[in-house]
Amino acid sequence: MAKKSSKSAAAGVSLVIVESPAKARTIGKFLGSGYQVEASIGHIRDLPQGAKEIPAQYRKEPWSRLGVNVDRDFDPLYIIPAEKKAQVAKLKALLKDAKDVYLATDEDREGEAISWHLNEVLQPRVPVHRLVFHEITKEAINEALENPRQIDNDLVRAQETRRILDRLYGYEVSPLLWRKVRPKLSAGRVQSVAVRLIVQRERDRMKFVSASWWDLEGLFQKASGGTNFRAVLDSVDGRKLPVGKDFDAATGKLKNPDLYFMDETGAASLRARLEKAQFKVVSIEEKPYTQKPAPPFTTSTLQQEANRKLGFTARRTMQVAQSLYENGHITYMRTDSTNLASVAIEAARDLVRSEYGAEYLPGQPRVYQNKVKNAQEAHEAIRPAGHPFQKPGVMNGVLGVDDYRLFELIWKRTIASQMEDARLRRTTILIEADGCIFRVAGSVVEFAGFLKAYAEGTDEAEPLHGGEETTLPQVVRDELLKCLALDAKSHTTQPPARYTEAALTKALEEMGIGRPSTYASIIDTILAREYVYKKSNALVPTWTAFAVSQLLENHLTDLVDYQFTAQMEEDLDAISRGEANSLNYLTKFYFGHGTPGLKKHLEHKVGEIDARDVSRIFIGQPENQEPIHVRVGKYGPFLEQGERRGSIPDGLAPDEMSLSKCLELLSQSQASEEPLGICPETGKPIFLKNGRFGPYIQRGANDDPEKKNASLLKGMTLEQIDLPTAVNLLALPRTVGQHPQTGEDIVAYNGKFGPYIKSGSDTRSLPADQSPLGVTLEQAVELLAQPKSTKRSFGVAAAPLKVLGLSPVTQKNIELRSGRYGLYVADGVTNASLPRNSTAEEATLEQAIQLLAERAAAGPPTGRRGAKKSAKKAAKKTSVAKKAAKVATPKKAAKKAAKKAAKTSSARDEEVLLEE
């Protein structure tokens, strides 16, 4: 039996329990020897995640698969997951020597629920206190110790209701999706609404009809010379020119026929008319205006701004913010509040005065009102912790790159929120010539105010106020101007922009759907379930998302209704305030009250819903032809027109699926059924195919067990392929000849990463002007004689993308690398893949340690090749594991590594915020 540490064995200490080891370490710095600080590592209890976790005595119960006894007051079946049992045992052991217990979990619903579960499981026989603070500083902790409270049961009930609600929604609706759309799909209270929003935006893009119009842009100068400036045509003979919003998105036609529409011919004609005209100033308008600073960050606005300015995903933002909070650098990062404590306001005002000057300081502190009806999270905005605030310059060498960038963003936003308004002046000049009016406007910052410290980002394409100043010349009314150039400009209306993570977060918050603290997990979920994928920074829905949204909209309308979902949040807020009864709410949701509940809704849906119907997405109907649909099948989406079928290439976004594109893909697929010709060597037919991953060549019919496929060379299209070329591609790899020095064959290949040649173990990529079909022996020998490129060669490991830190198991650097199947991490002994859709920027040391520990615990890869590799590394793994963990097996070393990983990560984020 392991010996207790002297500290934990000391009698009469106060046991303080927090969620994460990182938070425990930081708090421990401020507490004396009379306190033992330990982490629960997130929730210690939850609903069972599968049949294996359901206790045997409940498995025959009809409600057991839900983990909620819907027949007895929605009583949740809580279990301690296997991976948490050791931690619970540790907490119980520490409790034996404690004189009292402080439950210091976070100040929100989840934190309150964790404290309640700890109290229920540990059953302390000593006094229990609830300790809450919104920043981890000595002053805040001491104040909390002096003012402990009891567990807030209303907050606990609200969290439990949400958990049960999400479980019932997910576990009841998801099986319907498996039956009618595709296995392994999921539905969620907020997740499904988020997907619907993204799908609806793509539908708008698909229906969008672009429109084009022309105008004129003039380059002007004062008659006396000076700076040139540009002005755009605004009206002709008293009729205003249109702009993008004046065109109907569904038809492409002008909404108002009184506007002056010009095509290219009209623009050229007007330009000719104005070539000899006189241009003079007819109006000068100067209008001062002010711009107020944005309020301090909430969870939602921090995610949005970090996405716009730093390129962070919502998940990455929350991971970095969690680290900053747990290490005492910022206040609690899950909050709906824009309020600042009085000491924080004073700290910010002191910095404004010292850093920017007294003229940037308003006479009175700024106070911001919460936009959220019930700010359920911590009751202060996200700001630098303590007072006075730590300055970014001081933290530059202390924090990691991501931590520093986010801390600086929070610091600037907080300081700017207590600064003077920016004062700007907008000047608008109108220039007239032969009945045509040109307009130019420019803004000049007269007093920067808060812009000196910070300017808020935007999701629009227009520049920020206070960004670049536009300087216009000093002119007077009736002053003549020289027109140096007059250009006709074409414009085309653009479809509505897809949602980015920031824009989706903003939309959900404005609609009152979900909680900002869950948005990162929701976005992770819809990416992982392949409902959406990223194209640049935009979220693009898959055809599966269309099918799922179509099913829910047509057959379970309320569950994805925006107002219905927002009302759920209002109801949960009411429960958290003690104004509503959770049992009544769950009963109404599940069984109904006056109207059918979820259970009644789903009773006959399996029989009612036609799987073929919900999986068909209408695209359009060409003239005198059958309609075209996209079908979501078991193996992916495909085109359907009557009896015709067509493949859809991967990466083709739904809004690119025009009727003309559909007909092209259907024609290609139809052509692939007719052979290009007969192979002269085998006598088998050769087909040109277009699959999910692009065009290819196939020799032999689909049912031929010996059929062979060949990829096209880079830059080739199916239209360029004739029978001889197809035969040559199928003949690859091709022996070019024998190397004159080594006598080994030189073989030309068309590889996954491009064409190359190989002789023995020596390889070289073929240059762009050489093809594996035609490279000669002389060219190949010359290429092999050249030194290998500094780029990655076959069999030679590429340099790591970055070093994340030291492994607690191998004591070697953990490196992030890019492999054939995506990103992975390596510690010199074990390799572990990163989750799909991960980016190099998001990878953290804590995540890497966790992934490597899980991979090591899973054992060696299966199969003959995996067995050989594992045999070579077995002794090394065992030796390293023993040395690092002082235990007998790599599995125990992996467990220890996993625990270490959890110390600096928010296990709570991973475990409880994902909806079913």
PDB file of C-alpha atoms in Angstrom, residues 95 119 143 152 190 254 275 284 289 297 358 388 426 441 519 574 627 649 763 769:
ATOM      1  CA  LEU A  95     -11.272  13.528   4.196  1.00  0.00           C
ATOM      2  CA  ASN A 119     -20.989  16.303  -0.949  1.00  0.00           C
ATOM      3  CA  GLU A 143     -12.414  37.116   1.281  1.00  0.00           C
ATOM      4  CA  ASP A 152     -27.249  26.660  -3.831  1.00  0.00           C
ATOM      5  CA  VAL A 190     -28.712  23.263 -29.104  1.00  0.00           C
ATOM      6  CA  LEU A 254     -34.028  45.617 -58.898  1.00  0.00           C
ATOM      7  CA  GLU A 275     -15.534  63.507 -70.862  1.00  0.00           C
ATOM      8  CA  ILE A 284     -19.711  69.944 -48.351  1.00  0.00           C
ATOM      9  CA  TYR A 289     -19.836  61.882 -34.239  1.00  0.00           C
ATOM     10  CA  PHE A 297     -15.601  40.653 -22.374  1.00  0.00           C
ATOM     11  CA  ALA A 358      -5.699  62.236 -17.916  1.00  0.00           C
ATOM     12  CA  PRO A 388      -3.423  46.715  -9.885  1.00  0.00           C
ATOM     13  CA  ARG A 426     -17.110  62.629 -41.226  1.00  0.00           C
ATOM     14  CA  ALA A 441     -16.811  60.582 -47.746  1.00  0.00           C
ATOM     15  CA  TYR A 519     -20.726  27.063 -27.658  1.00  0.00           C
ATOM     16  CA  ALA A 574     -36.281  30.357 -13.938  1.00  0.00           C
ATOM     17  CA  PRO A 627     -36.156  16.773 -61.170  1.00  0.00           C
ATOM     18  CA  PRO A 649     -16.757  14.922 -55.565  1.00  0.00           C
ATOM     19  CA  THR A 763      13.884   7.804 -54.225  1.00  0.00           C
ATOM     20  CA  ASP A 769       8.403  18.880 -66.551  1.00  0.00           C
TER      21      ASP A 769
END
